[in-house]
Structure formats: C-alpha cells, structure tokens
C-alpha cells in the first residue's frame, strides 16, 4: 500500500494499505491456523484493507480514522498509533461479527470484540 506521513502536515498525510488476511496471527497456533482457513478468510477475501480519511495528533501519539474493509465489509474505524524510528504501532478493537468473522464450526470460542495490533515498518 501507500503511506504518506508527515508529522508536521497531518492534513496531507494518509494511509491506503492492504495486508494478506492469511498473515493474521494469534497467541494460539491452532487458532491461527483456523483463522486462516475458509471459516474466516478465503481466496474470495484475501486482503484486509484500510483507507484513511483523517489523522490527528493525540496526547499519546496520533489517531487515524478511515474505512476498514474485512471480508468485503467496510466500517469506520479509528486506530490510535505511535510513530518512532519509522515504525507505526497501534492497537484497537474490532467487533468481529460486524465483518462476518464468525466461526461456522463452533470449534472454539472467542469474544465478539477482538484486539488487533499493528506493527508496520516503513522505509
């Protein structure tokens, strides 16, 4: 994707990025494999994308708001993040059911709200 970030000119900064949905990781190997299969992400929806609409300075760093698209569904999302040494770090919550991330096999249980952590190094 494309990241244009200027701490001194947030109005001209933006994020337009996609990641391969099958690169998702959890803290449990079996769950990670299950997240990567057809119940969650498939060849039909291979990417998770984010396109920003605004970026603001906060007390702890920055917050970017935009459209998060997962499995073809777009919802507004705000991601608080820090930027240091060319590394963006952010954590936010996603209601997985809003994006149709439901477990059709009932093999494990997770909450509706899922913590998402992003670490992105840029050149």
C-alpha positions as a printed Julia matrix, in Angstrom:
123×3 Matrix{Float64}:
   0.0     0.0    0.0
   0.87    3.63   0.3
   1.71    5.53   3.47
   2.31    9.27   3.36
   3.01   10.54   6.86
   4.37   13.94   7.79
   4.17   14.77  11.49
   4.24   18.48  10.58
   1.49   18.23   7.96
  -1.14   15.71   9.04
  -3.69   17.18   6.61
  -1.66   15.86   3.67
  -0.86   12.54   5.36
  -2.76    9.34   4.58
  -2.76    5.55   4.74
  -4.04    3.36   1.92
  -2.86   -0.15   2.74
  -3.88   -3.79   2.42
  -2.44   -6.87   4.09
  -2.77  -10.53   3.2
  -5.52  -11.79   5.52
  -3.8   -15.14   5.83
  -0.88  -13.5    7.65
  -3.08  -12.98  10.73
  -1.52  -14.28  13.96
  -2.98  -15.11  17.35
  -1.37  -16.28  20.55
  -2.53  -19.86  19.86
  -1.16  -21.91  16.96
  -4.37  -23.92  16.41
  -6.48  -20.74  16.45
  -4.11  -19.05  13.99
  -4.5   -21.95  11.56
  -8.27  -21.88  11.99
  -8.38  -18.12  11.36
  -6.53  -18.68   8.09
  -8.98  -21.29   6.79
 -12.27  -20.91   4.92
 -14.34  -20.18   8.05
 -12.71  -16.75   8.31
 -10.53  -15.69   5.39
 -10.61  -17.3    1.98
  -9.49  -16.77  -1.58
 -12.65  -14.68  -2.03
 -11.46  -12.17   0.62
  -7.67  -12.41   0.61
  -6.98   -8.87   1.9
  -7.74   -6.67   4.86
  -7.62   -3.03   3.78
  -7.61    0.37   5.45
  -8.03    3.73   3.75
  -7.73    6.77   6.0
  -9.96    9.83   5.96
  -8.21   11.85   8.7
  -5.22   11.82  11.03
  -4.99   13.85  14.25
  -2.4    14.4   16.97
  -3.33   12.98  20.39
  -1.79   13.15  23.86
  -0.16    9.74  23.32
   0.68    9.93  19.62
  -1.82   10.02  16.77
  -5.19    8.65  15.71
  -6.13    7.74  12.18
  -9.76    7.34  11.14
 -10.86    5.65   7.97
 -12.58    2.73   6.33
 -11.51   -0.75   7.45
 -12.54   -3.45   4.97
 -12.63   -7.08   6.03
 -14.38   -9.82   4.02
 -15.87   -7.2    1.7
 -17.49   -5.19   4.52
 -16.3    -1.64   5.22
 -16.78    0.08   8.57
 -15.39    3.27  10.03
 -12.51    2.6   12.4
 -10.19    4.77  14.45
  -6.74    3.43  15.18
  -4.59    5.13  17.82
  -0.9     4.79  16.97
   2.61    5.92  17.73
   5.37    6.62  15.24
   9.02    6.28  16.17
  12.12    5.26  14.16
   9.99    4.62  11.04
   7.74    2.18  12.93
   3.99    2.63  13.32
   2.45    0.78  16.28
  -1.26    0.73  17.0
  -3.82   -1.33  18.9
  -7.59   -1.17  18.53
 -10.67   -3.33  18.93
 -12.83   -4.82  16.18
 -16.27   -6.31  16.6
 -15.64   -9.43  14.54
 -19.35  -10.04  13.92
 -19.66   -6.7   12.07
 -17.3    -8.15   9.48
 -18.92  -11.6    9.37
 -15.94  -13.16  11.13
 -17.94  -15.91  12.72
 -16.96  -19.48  13.39
 -19.23  -21.76  11.41
 -17.79  -24.9   13.02
 -18.09  -23.88  16.7
 -14.68  -25.47  17.38
 -13.52  -22.67  19.66
 -14.95  -19.62  21.34
 -13.66  -16.07  21.22
 -15.32  -12.86  22.25
 -17.13  -10.58  19.87
 -14.56   -7.83  20.44
 -11.1    -8.75  19.23
  -7.89   -6.82  19.96
  -5.9    -6.01  16.84
  -2.25   -4.93  17.0
  -0.48   -3.45  14.01
   3.28   -3.01  13.75
   4.42   -1.56  10.44
   7.96   -0.55   9.49
   8.28    1.88   6.6
  11.28    2.9    4.55
